[in-house]
Amino acid sequence: MDNNDRFRRPSDGRLPHNRKELFFNILRWRFTYLLAIGLLSLAFLLPDIAALTYNDIAASVISQSGEDVASKIVTLRLQTSLLQIICYIVLFFGASGVFYLLRQLAWDEPTSIFSGWWQGVKQNWKHYTFLGVCVGILNVLNTFAEVLLHGFVKYVPRALFVLVVVPVLLYAAILDVVYIKKLGNLLSGAATLYFKTLPITLLFALLVIAPTLLLFVPKFTIRYAILATWVVVVLPIVLYGWTLYAIDKLDKFINKEHYPEIYNKGVYVDKASSKEDTEE
């Protein structure tokens, strides 16, 4: 049986001819698989949720004390951001396996959740963990800027992080599970791809970090309940959509010329049209 048969539509038996069609087939037939990826992602986000919960509870206690509240809140924010370095390391370590699972889905080679996740970790944990350290340090620096600077300027580092760092990281996450590259080449390639596809990539980046807006929800119990629901149900869909989009761009800018063996991998392309594309 063709490996694509699992995605045949009962109505007409067609195979997915493009990644848009594959995306909706996965939502229809493997939604529980995406939920499992969401639960796995939530497990590695729990340390960060714990750190933020500690910050919320401590800030509430400090606010009720009435003594030197402002300076204590500043100290607490800096302490929490330092603690989050460890949290980001854990999160990115887990992401090294999650993005491998998403790549396998995009290539129509789904694996079992735990064995696939572990395979991804073994292959990619070093780069992902290093990136987690870098993100943690940048978060500390952003927090320092918000504490030390005044006015609109204090938000500039955080804005640059969202507009530049997050989109580049999204491409780096895909590049690292598709190719074997040194870290410098990985990041430079990710930056190049980002600026070639800026509007859509930035939209995906904003969707990924959208849950940070929940920090403005007053009750932290409601805040983290919504966050957990988002991570389990919505985030896997967003990340899978991003994986399909990114791999489509890799096909366009890299694979068609340099890696034809993985060009259009995961979707059905008839031999005639494939031959025409190669001759162009």
C-alpha positions as protocol buffer text, in pm:
chain_id: "A"
residue {
  index: 1
  type: MET
  ca { x: 0 y: 0 z: 0 }
}
residue {
  index: 2
  type: ASP
  ca { x: 124 y: 350 z: -83 }
}
residue {
  index: 3
  type: ASN
  ca { x: 231 y: 538 z: 230 }
}
residue {
  index: 4
  type: ASN
  ca { x: -6 y: 818 z: 133 }
}
residue {
  index: 5
  type: ASP
  ca { x: -309 y: 585 z: 147 }
}
residue {
  index: 6
  type: ARG
  ca { x: -367 y: 672 z: 511 }
}
residue {
  index: 7
  type: PHE
  ca { x: -462 y: 1022 z: 394 }
}
residue {
  index: 8
  type: ARG
  ca { x: -706 y: 919 z: 120 }
}
residue {
  index: 9
  type: ARG
  ca { x: -1039 y: 1095 z: 142 }
}
residue {
  index: 10
  type: PRO
  ca { x: -1326 y: 846 z: 172 }
}
residue {
  index: 11
  type: SER
  ca { x: -1531 y: 1046 z: -80 }
}
residue {
  index: 12
  type: ASP
  ca { x: -1298 y: 1044 z: -379 }
}
residue {
  index: 13
  type: GLY
  ca { x: -982 y: 856 z: -280 }
}
residue {
  index: 14
  type: ARG
  ca { x: -752 y: 1142 z: -382 }
}
residue {
  index: 15
  type: LEU
  ca { x: -405 y: 1188 z: -241 }
}
residue {
  index: 16
  type: PRO
  ca { x: -298 y: 1531 z: -110 }
}
residue {
  index: 17
  type: HIS
  ca { x: -156 y: 1724 z: -405 }
}
residue {
  index: 18
  type: ASN
  ca { x: -21 y: 2012 z: -201 }
}
residue {
  index: 19
  type: ARG
  ca { x: 60 y: 2099 z: 160 }
}
residue {
  index: 20
  type: LYS
  ca { x: -259 y: 2295 z: 211 }
}
residue {
  index: 21
  type: GLU
  ca { x: -456 y: 1980 z: 138 }
}
residue {
  index: 22
  type: LEU
  ca { x: -222 y: 1776 z: 356 }
}
residue {
  index: 23
  type: PHE
  ca { x: -274 y: 2025 z: 642 }
}
residue {
  index: 24
  type: PHE
  ca { x: -652 y: 1974 z: 640 }
}
residue {
  index: 25
  type: ASN
  ca { x: -616 y: 1598 z: 601 }
}
residue {
  index: 26
  type: ILE
  ca { x: -398 y: 1588 z: 910 }
}
residue {
  index: 27
  type: LEU
  ca { x: -650 y: 1800 z: 1103 }
}
residue {
  index: 28
  type: ARG
  ca { x: -925 y: 1562 z: 999 }
}
residue {
  index: 29
  type: TRP
  ca { x: -754 y: 1225 z: 1045 }
}
residue {
  index: 30
  type: ARG
  ca { x: -473 y: 1287 z: 1295 }
}
residue {
  index: 31
  type: PHE
  ca { x: -606 y: 1558 z: 1523 }
}
residue {
  index: 32
  type: THR
  ca { x: -546 y: 1338 z: 1830 }
}
residue {
  index: 33
  type: TYR
  ca { x: -182 y: 1307 z: 1722 }
}
residue {
  index: 34
  type: LEU
  ca { x: -156 y: 1688 z: 1725 }
}
residue {
  index: 35
  type: LEU
  ca { x: -317 y: 1693 z: 2070 }
}
residue {
  index: 36
  type: ALA
  ca { x: -53 y: 1446 z: 2190 }
}
residue {
  index: 37
  type: ILE
  ca { x: 214 y: 1681 z: 2057 }
}
residue {
  index: 38
  type: GLY
  ca { x: 40 y: 1962 z: 2247 }
}
residue {
  index: 39
  type: LEU
  ca { x: 43 y: 1764 z: 2572 }
}
residue {
  index: 40
  type: LEU
  ca { x: 412 y: 1688 z: 2521 }
}
residue {
  index: 41
  type: SER
  ca { x: 480 y: 2058 z: 2462 }
}
residue {
  index: 42
  type: LEU
  ca { x: 287 y: 2151 z: 2776 }
}
residue {
  index: 43
  type: ALA
  ca { x: 499 y: 1910 z: 2981 }
}
residue {
  index: 44
  type: PHE
  ca { x: 815 y: 2099 z: 2886 }
}
residue {
  index: 45
  type: LEU
  ca { x: 649 y: 2435 z: 2940 }
}
residue {
  index: 46
  type: LEU
  ca { x: 548 y: 2348 z: 3298 }
}
residue {
  index: 47
  type: PRO
  ca { x: 877 y: 2472 z: 3455 }
}
residue {
  index: 48
  type: ASP
  ca { x: 822 y: 2815 z: 3298 }
}
residue {
  index: 49
  type: ILE
  ca { x: 459 y: 2818 z: 3415 }
}
residue {
  index: 50
  type: ALA
  ca { x: 582 y: 2727 z: 3765 }
}
residue {
  index: 51
  type: ALA
  ca { x: 834 y: 3014 z: 3759 }
}
residue {
  index: 52
  type: LEU
  ca { x: 568 y: 3262 z: 3646 }
}
residue {
  index: 53
  type: THR
  ca { x: 325 y: 3135 z: 3909 }
}
residue {
  index: 54
  type: TYR
  ca { x: 593 y: 3182 z: 4175 }
}
residue {
  index: 55
  type: ASN
  ca { x: 640 y: 3538 z: 4047 }
}
residue {
  index: 56
  type: ASP
  ca { x: 265 y: 3608 z: 4065 }
}
residue {
  index: 57
  type: ILE
  ca { x: 227 y: 3473 z: 4419 }
}
residue {
  index: 58
  type: ALA
  ca { x: 541 y: 3649 z: 4547 }
}
residue {
  index: 59
  type: ALA
  ca { x: 434 y: 3978 z: 4385 }
}
residue {
  index: 60
  type: SER
  ca { x: 94 y: 3950 z: 4553 }
}
residue {
  index: 61
  type: VAL
  ca { x: 256 y: 3895 z: 4893 }
}
residue {
  index: 62
  type: ILE
  ca { x: 497 y: 4186 z: 4840 }
}
residue {
  index: 63
  type: SER
  ca { x: 214 y: 4419 z: 4734 }
}
residue {
  index: 64
  type: GLN
  ca { x: 29 y: 4345 z: 5058 }
}
residue {
  index: 65
  type: SER
  ca { x: 335 y: 4407 z: 5274 }
}
residue {
  index: 66
  type: GLY
  ca { x: 336 y: 4782 z: 5203 }
}
residue {
  index: 67
  type: GLU
  ca { x: 710 y: 4823 z: 5261 }
}
residue {
  index: 68
  type: ASP
  ca { x: 945 y: 4920 z: 4978 }
}
residue {
  index: 69
  type: VAL
  ca { x: 714 y: 4751 z: 4731 }
}
residue {
  index: 70
  type: ALA
  ca { x: 860 y: 4894 z: 4408 }
}
residue {
  index: 71
  type: SER
  ca { x: 1220 y: 4784 z: 4468 }
}
residue {
  index: 72
  type: LYS
  ca { x: 1110 y: 4439 z: 4587 }
}
residue {
  index: 73
  type: ILE
  ca { x: 896 y: 4389 z: 4275 }
}
residue {
  index: 74
  type: VAL
  ca { x: 1194 y: 4487 z: 4055 }
}
residue {
  index: 75
  type: THR
  ca { x: 1417 y: 4239 z: 4238 }
}
residue {
  index: 76
  type: LEU
  ca { x: 1153 y: 3969 z: 4201 }
}
residue {
  index: 77
  type: ARG
  ca { x: 1124 y: 4029 z: 3825 }
}
residue {
  index: 78
  type: LEU
  ca { x: 1499 y: 3998 z: 3780 }
}
residue {
  index: 79
  type: GLN
  ca { x: 1513 y: 3683 z: 3994 }
}
residue {
  index: 80
  type: THR
  ca { x: 1230 y: 3527 z: 3792 }
}
residue {
  index: 81
  type: SER
  ca { x: 1399 y: 3609 z: 3460 }
}
residue {
  index: 82
  type: LEU
  ca { x: 1719 y: 3442 z: 3582 }
}
residue {
  index: 83
  type: LEU
  ca { x: 1520 y: 3136 z: 3688 }
}
residue {
  index: 84
  type: GLN
  ca { x: 1359 y: 3129 z: 3345 }
}
residue {
  index: 85
  type: ILE
  ca { x: 1696 y: 3056 z: 3182 }
}
residue {
  index: 86
  type: ILE
  ca { x: 1668 y: 2702 z: 3316 }
}
residue {
  index: 87
  type: CYS
  ca { x: 1303 y: 2692 z: 3207 }
}
residue {
  index: 88
  type: TYR
  ca { x: 1393 y: 2787 z: 2849 }
}
residue {
  index: 89
  type: ILE
  ca { x: 1665 y: 2522 z: 2840 }
}
residue {
  index: 90
  type: VAL
  ca { x: 1405 y: 2259 z: 2937 }
}
residue {
  index: 91
  type: LEU
  ca { x: 1153 y: 2400 z: 2687 }
}
residue {
  index: 92
  type: PHE
  ca { x: 1395 y: 2400 z: 2394 }
}
residue {
  index: 93
  type: PHE
  ca { x: 1525 y: 2056 z: 2483 }
}
residue {
  index: 94
  type: GLY
  ca { x: 1169 y: 1927 z: 2450 }
}
residue {
  index: 95
  type: ALA
  ca { x: 1114 y: 2128 z: 2132 }
}
residue {
  index: 96
  type: SER
  ca { x: 1401 y: 1943 z: 1962 }
}
residue {
  index: 97
  type: GLY
  ca { x: 1183 y: 1632 z: 1963 }
}
residue {
  index: 98
  type: VAL
  ca { x: 853 y: 1812 z: 1896 }
}
residue {
  index: 99
  type: PHE
  ca { x: 975 y: 1971 z: 1573 }
}
residue {
  index: 100
  type: TYR
  ca { x: 1106 y: 1634 z: 1458 }
}
residue {
  index: 101
  type: LEU
  ca { x: 754 y: 1493 z: 1502 }
}
residue {
  index: 102
  type: LEU
  ca { x: 612 y: 1785 z: 1303 }
}
residue {
  index: 103
  type: ARG
  ca { x: 867 y: 1731 z: 1028 }
}
residue {
  index: 104
  type: GLN
  ca { x: 769 y: 1365 z: 1006 }
}
residue {
  index: 105
  type: LEU
  ca { x: 403 y: 1464 z: 971 }
}
residue {
  index: 106
  type: ALA
  ca { x: 491 y: 1714 z: 699 }
}
residue {
  index: 107
  type: TRP
  ca { x: 684 y: 1444 z: 512 }
}
residue {
  index: 108
  type: ASP
  ca { x: 403 y: 1190 z: 553 }
}
residue {
  index: 109
  type: GLU
  ca { x: 623 y: 970 z: 771 }
}
residue {
  index: 110
  type: PRO
  ca { x: 449 y: 992 z: 1109 }
}
residue {
  index: 111
  type: THR
  ca { x: 611 y: 800 z: 1394 }
}
residue {
  index: 112
  type: SER
  ca { x: 492 y: 708 z: 1740 }
}
residue {
  index: 113
  type: ILE
  ca { x: 499 y: 1006 z: 1972 }
}
residue {
  index: 114
  type: PHE
  ca { x: 761 y: 896 z: 2224 }
}
residue {
  index: 115
  type: SER
  ca { x: 1002 y: 712 z: 1995 }
}
residue {
  index: 116
  type: GLY
  ca { x: 980 y: 992 z: 1738 }
}
residue {
  index: 117
  type: TRP
  ca { x: 1030 y: 1257 z: 2003 }
}
residue {
  index: 118
  type: TRP
  ca { x: 1334 y: 1076 z: 2142 }
}
residue {
  index: 119
  type: GLN
  ca { x: 1481 y: 1036 z: 1793 }
}
residue {
  index: 120
  type: GLY
  ca { x: 1451 y: 1411 z: 1743 }
}
residue {
  index: 121
  type: VAL
  ca { x: 1610 y: 1484 z: 2078 }
}
residue {
  index: 122
  type: LYS
  ca { x: 1907 y: 1260 z: 2002 }
}
residue {
  index: 123
  type: GLN
  ca { x: 1964 y: 1434 z: 1670 }
}
residue {
  index: 124
  type: ASN
  ca { x: 1903 y: 1798 z: 1759 }
}
residue {
  index: 125
  type: TRP
  ca { x: 1923 y: 1862 z: 2135 }
}
residue {
  index: 126
  type: LYS
  ca { x: 2260 y: 2038 z: 2129 }
}
residue {
  index: 127
  type: HIS
  ca { x: 2160 y: 2322 z: 1897 }
}
residue {
  index: 128
  type: TYR
  ca { x: 1815 y: 2357 z: 2052 }
}
residue {
  index: 129
  type: THR
  ca { x: 1953 y: 2366 z: 2406 }
}
residue {
  index: 130
  type: PHE
  ca { x: 2209 y: 2629 z: 2311 }
}
residue {
  index: 131
  type: LEU
  ca { x: 1932 y: 2838 z: 2156 }
}
residue {
  index: 132
  type: GLY
  ca { x: 1734 y: 2795 z: 2478 }
}
residue {
  index: 133
  type: VAL
  ca { x: 2026 y: 2937 z: 2677 }
}
residue {
  index: 134
  type: CYS
  ca { x: 2050 y: 3233 z: 2436 }
}
residue {
  index: 135
  type: VAL
  ca { x: 1676 y: 3303 z: 2459 }
}
residue {
  index: 136
  type: GLY
  ca { x: 1696 y: 3287 z: 2840 }
}
residue {
  index: 137
  type: ILE
  ca { x: 1983 y: 3537 z: 2847 }
}
residue {
  index: 138
  type: LEU
  ca { x: 1803 y: 3768 z: 2603 }
}
residue {
  index: 139
  type: ASN
  ca { x: 1496 y: 3753 z: 2828 }
}
residue {
  index: 140
  type: VAL
  ca { x: 1708 y: 3863 z: 3125 }
}
residue {
  index: 141
  type: LEU
  ca { x: 1853 y: 4152 z: 2923 }
}
residue {
  index: 142
  type: ASN
  ca { x: 1505 y: 4253 z: 2808 }
}
residue {
  index: 143
  type: THR
  ca { x: 1388 y: 4252 z: 3170 }
}
residue {
  index: 144
  type: PHE
  ca { x: 1686 y: 4467 z: 3274 }
}
residue {
  index: 145
  type: ALA
  ca { x: 1601 y: 4712 z: 2996 }
}
residue {
  index: 146
  type: GLU
  ca { x: 1239 y: 4737 z: 3111 }
}
residue {
  index: 147
  type: VAL
  ca { x: 1355 y: 4799 z: 3467 }
}
residue {
  index: 148
  type: LEU
  ca { x: 1638 y: 5045 z: 3401 }
}
residue {
  index: 149
  type: LEU
  ca { x: 1508 y: 5244 z: 3102 }
}
residue {
  index: 150
  type: HIS
  ca { x: 1213 y: 5482 z: 3093 }
}
residue {
  index: 151
  type: GLY
  ca { x: 937 y: 5565 z: 2851 }
}
residue {
  index: 152
  type: PHE
  ca { x: 889 y: 5399 z: 2515 }
}
residue {
  index: 153
  type: VAL
  ca { x: 1259 y: 5310 z: 2485 }
}
residue {
  index: 154
  type: LYS
  ca { x: 1239 y: 5039 z: 2750 }
}
residue {
  index: 155
  type: TYR
  ca { x: 1013 y: 4831 z: 2524 }
}
residue {
  index: 156
  type: VAL
  ca { x: 1243 y: 4849 z: 2219 }
}
residue {
  index: 157
  type: PRO
  ca { x: 1459 y: 4542 z: 2311 }
}
residue {
  index: 158
  type: ARG
  ca { x: 1148 y: 4330 z: 2368 }
}
residue {
  index: 159
  type: ALA
  ca { x: 1000 y: 4451 z: 2038 }
}
residue {
  index: 160
  type: LEU
  ca { x: 1320 y: 4363 z: 1851 }
}
residue {
  index: 161
  type: PHE
  ca { x: 1313 y: 4020 z: 2011 }
}
residue {
  index: 162
  type: VAL
  ca { x: 962 y: 3961 z: 1876 }
}
residue {
  index: 163
  type: LEU
  ca { x: 1025 y: 4111 z: 1532 }
}
residue {
  index: 164
  type: VAL
  ca { x: 1368 y: 3958 z: 1464 }
}
residue {
  index: 165
  type: VAL
  ca { x: 1470 y: 3683 z: 1705 }
}
residue {
  index: 166
  type: VAL
  ca { x: 1145 y: 3482 z: 1722 }
}
residue {
  index: 167
  type: PRO
  ca { x: 1097 y: 3453 z: 1342 }
}
residue {
  index: 168
  type: VAL
  ca { x: 1463 y: 3355 z: 1292 }
}
residue {
  index: 169
  type: LEU
  ca { x: 1428 y: 3092 z: 1565 }
}
residue {
  index: 170
  type: LEU
  ca { x: 1122 y: 2947 z: 1392 }
}
residue {
  index: 171
  type: TYR
  ca { x: 1317 y: 2893 z: 1072 }
}
residue {
  index: 172
  type: ALA
  ca { x: 1620 y: 2764 z: 1266 }
}
residue {
  index: 173
  type: ALA
  ca { x: 1395 y: 2506 z: 1434 }
}
residue {
  index: 174
  type: ILE
  ca { x: 1291 y: 2369 z: 1093 }
}
residue {
  index: 175
  type: LEU
  ca { x: 1636 y: 2388 z: 934 }
}
residue {
  index: 176
  type: ASP
  ca { x: 1788 y: 2192 z: 1220 }
}
residue {
  index: 177
  type: VAL
  ca { x: 1551 y: 1897 z: 1178 }
}
residue {
  index: 178
  type: VAL
  ca { x: 1584 y: 1891 z: 798 }
}
residue {
  index: 179
  type: TYR
  ca { x: 1957 y: 1946 z: 738 }
}
residue {
  index: 180
  type: ILE
  ca { x: 2287 y: 1887 z: 914 }
}
residue {
  index: 181
  type: LYS
  ca { x: 2435 y: 2235 z: 954 }
}
residue {
  index: 182
  type: LYS
  ca { x: 2676 y: 2414 z: 1184 }
}
residue {
  index: 183
  type: LEU
  ca { x: 2507 y: 2658 z: 1418 }
}
residue {
  index: 184
  type: GLY
  ca { x: 2639 y: 2968 z: 1240 }
}
residue {
  index: 185
  type: ASN
  ca { x: 2517 y: 2845 z: 902 }
}
residue {
  index: 186
  type: LEU
  ca { x: 2188 y: 2746 z: 1061 }
}
residue {
  index: 187
  type: LEU
  ca { x: 2121 y: 3095 z: 1197 }
}
residue {
  index: 188
  type: SER
  ca { x: 2242 y: 3281 z: 888 }
}
residue {
  index: 189
  type: GLY
  ca { x: 2026 y: 3058 z: 668 }
}
residue {
  index: 190
  type: ALA
  ca { x: 1728 y: 3114 z: 899 }
}
residue {
  index: 191
  type: ALA
  ca { x: 1776 y: 3493 z: 887 }
}
residue {
  index: 192
  type: THR
  ca { x: 1799 y: 3489 z: 506 }
}
residue {
  index: 193
  type: LEU
  ca { x: 1481 y: 3284 z: 474 }
}
residue {
  index: 194
  type: TYR
  ca { x: 1300 y: 3513 z: 719 }
}
residue {
  index: 195
  type: PHE
  ca { x: 1374 y: 3827 z: 521 }
}
residue {
  index: 196
  type: LYS
  ca { x: 1271 y: 3651 z: 198 }
}
residue {
  index: 197
  type: THR
  ca { x: 934 y: 3556 z: 348 }
}
residue {
  index: 198
  type: LEU
  ca { x: 894 y: 3833 z: 605 }
}
residue {
  index: 199
  type: PRO
  ca { x: 517 y: 3905 z: 620 }
}
residue {
  index: 200
  type: ILE
  ca { x: 392 y: 3548 z: 657 }
}
residue {
  index: 201
  type: THR
  ca { x: 681 y: 3441 z: 882 }
}
residue {
  index: 202
  type: LEU
  ca { x: 620 y: 3737 z: 1110 }
}
residue {
  index: 203
  type: LEU
  ca { x: 251 y: 3645 z: 1127 }
}
residue {
  index: 204
  type: PHE
  ca { x: 340 y: 3293 z: 1242 }
}
residue {
  index: 205
  type: ALA
  ca { x: 583 y: 3437 z: 1499 }
}
residue {
  index: 206
  type: LEU
  ca { x: 308 y: 3659 z: 1640 }
}
residue {
  index: 207
  type: LEU
  ca { x: 71 y: 3362 z: 1660 }
}
residue {
  index: 208
  type: VAL
  ca { x: 331 y: 3157 z: 1848 }
}
residue {
  index: 209
  type: ILE
  ca { x: 394 y: 3427 z: 2109 }
}
residue {
  index: 210
  type: ALA
  ca { x: 29 y: 3541 z: 2129 }
}
residue {
  index: 211
  type: PRO
  ca { x: -21 y: 3364 z: 2467 }
}
residue {
  index: 212
  type: THR
  ca { x: 214 y: 3620 z: 2629 }
}
residue {
  index: 213
  type: LEU
  ca { x: -83 y: 3858 z: 2613 }
}
residue {
  index: 214
  type: LEU
  ca { x: -238 y: 3640 z: 2883 }
}
residue {
  index: 215
  type: LEU
  ca { x: 5 y: 3800 z: 3129 }
}
residue {
  index: 216
  type: PHE
  ca { x: -240 y: 4091 z: 3136 }
}
residue {
  index: 217
  type: VAL
  ca { x: -522 y: 3867 z: 3266 }
}
residue {
  index: 218
  type: PRO
  ca { x: -561 y: 3963 z: 3635 }
}
residue {
  index: 219
  type: LYS
  ca { x: -638 y: 3621 z: 3787 }
}
residue {
  index: 220
  type: PHE
  ca { x: -340 y: 3393 z: 3737 }
}
residue {
  index: 221
  type: THR
  ca { x: -549 y: 3075 z: 3777 }
}
residue {
  index: 222
  type: ILE
  ca { x: -761 y: 3173 z: 3474 }
}
residue {
  index: 223
  type: ARG
  ca { x: -450 y: 3292 z: 3291 }
}
residue {
  index: 224
  type: TYR
  ca { x: -266 y: 2963 z: 3314 }
}
residue {
  index: 225
  type: ALA
  ca { x: -577 y: 2755 z: 3246 }
}
residue {
  index: 226
  type: ILE
  ca { x: -621 y: 2942 z: 2917 }
}
residue {
  index: 227
  type: LEU
  ca { x: -248 y: 2908 z: 2845 }
}
residue {
  index: 228
  type: ALA
  ca { x: -254 y: 2533 z: 2900 }
}
residue {
  index: 229
  type: THR
  ca { x: -556 y: 2498 z: 2669 }
}
residue {
  index: 230
  type: TRP
  ca { x: -382 y: 2707 z: 2402 }
}
residue {
  index: 231
  type: VAL
  ca { x: -63 y: 2500 z: 2420 }
}
residue {
  index: 232
  type: VAL
  ca { x: -245 y: 2167 z: 2397 }
}
residue {
  index: 233
  type: VAL
  ca { x: -511 y: 2251 z: 2136 }
}
residue {
  index: 234
  type: VAL
  ca { x: -408 y: 2556 z: 1931 }
}
residue {
  index: 235
  type: LEU
  ca { x: -27 y: 2567 z: 1938 }
}
residue {
  index: 236
  type: PRO
  ca { x: 27 y: 2227 z: 1766 }
}
residue {
  index: 237
  type: ILE
  ca { x: -197 y: 2339 z: 1479 }
}
residue {
  index: 238
  type: VAL
  ca { x: -5 y: 2667 z: 1445 }
}
residue {
  index: 239
  type: LEU
  ca { x: 332 y: 2492 z: 1458 }
}
residue {
  index: 240
  type: TYR
  ca { x: 222 y: 2227 z: 1210 }
}
residue {
  index: 241
  type: GLY
  ca { x: 99 y: 2499 z: 974 }
}
residue {
  index: 242
  type: TRP
  ca { x: 432 y: 2674 z: 1019 }
}
residue {
  index: 243
  type: THR
  ca { x: 625 y: 2352 z: 950 }
}
residue {
  index: 244
  type: LEU
  ca { x: 438 y: 2298 z: 623 }
}
residue {
  index: 245
  type: TYR
  ca { x: 489 y: 2660 z: 519 }
}
residue {
  index: 246
  type: ALA
  ca { x: 860 y: 2657 z: 607 }
}
residue {
  index: 247
  type: ILE
  ca { x: 925 y: 2328 z: 428 }
}
residue {
  index: 248
  type: ASP
  ca { x: 745 y: 2465 z: 123 }
}
residue {
  index: 249
  type: LYS
  ca { x: 989 y: 2758 z: 124 }
}
residue {
  index: 250
  type: LEU
  ca { x: 1284 y: 2522 z: 171 }
}
residue {
  index: 251
  type: ASP
  ca { x: 1163 y: 2338 z: -140 }
}
residue {
  index: 252
  type: LYS
  ca { x: 1147 y: 2664 z: -331 }
}
residue {
  index: 253
  type: PHE
  ca { x: 1478 y: 2817 z: -224 }
}
residue {
  index: 254
  type: ILE
  ca { x: 1695 y: 2514 z: -142 }
}
residue {
  index: 255
  type: ASN
  ca { x: 1565 y: 2163 z: -207 }
}
residue {
  index: 256
  type: LYS
  ca { x: 1462 y: 2198 z: -570 }
}
residue {
  index: 257
  type: GLU
  ca { x: 1821 y: 2268 z: -672 }
}
residue {
  index: 258
  type: HIS
  ca { x: 2037 y: 2116 z: -399 }
}
residue {
  index: 259
  type: TYR
  ca { x: 1830 y: 1835 z: -242 }
}
residue {
  index: 260
  type: PRO
  ca { x: 1591 y: 1698 z: -508 }
}
residue {
  index: 261
  type: GLU
  ca { x: 1546 y: 1376 z: -306 }
}
residue {
  index: 262
  type: ILE
  ca { x: 1337 y: 1568 z: -49 }
}
residue {
  index: 263
  type: TYR
  ca { x: 1178 y: 1816 z: -290 }
}
residue {
  index: 264
  type: ASN
  ca { x: 797 y: 1799 z: -253 }
}
residue {
  index: 265
  type: LYS
  ca { x: 837 y: 1518 z: -3 }
}
residue {
  index: 266
  type: GLY
  ca { x: 509 y: 1438 z: 168 }
}
residue {
  index: 267
  type: VAL
  ca { x: 276 y: 1546 z: -114 }
}
residue {
  index: 268
  type: TYR
  ca { x: 176 y: 1376 z: -437 }
}
residue {
  index: 269
  type: VAL
  ca { x: 327 y: 1524 z: -752 }
}
residue {
  index: 270
  type: ASP
  ca { x: 274 y: 1343 z: -1083 }
}
residue {
  index: 271
  type: LYS
  ca { x: 592 y: 1253 z: -1269 }
}
residue {
  index: 272
  type: ALA
  ca { x: 513 y: 1474 z: -1569 }
}
residue {
  index: 273
  type: SER
  ca { x: 477 y: 1795 z: -1369 }
}
residue {
  index: 274
  type: SER
  ca { x: 778 y: 1702 z: -1155 }
}
residue {
  index: 275
  type: LYS
  ca { x: 987 y: 1658 z: -1468 }
}
residue {
  index: 276
  type: GLU
  ca { x: 873 y: 1996 z: -1601 }
}
residue {
  index: 277
  type: ASP
  ca { x: 967 y: 2164 z: -1273 }
}
residue {
  index: 278
  type: THR
  ca { x: 1313 y: 2008 z: -1284 }
}
residue {
  index: 279
  type: GLU
  ca { x: 1373 y: 2124 z: -1641 }
}
residue {
  index: 280
  type: GLU
  ca { x: 1278 y: 2484 z: -1568 }
}
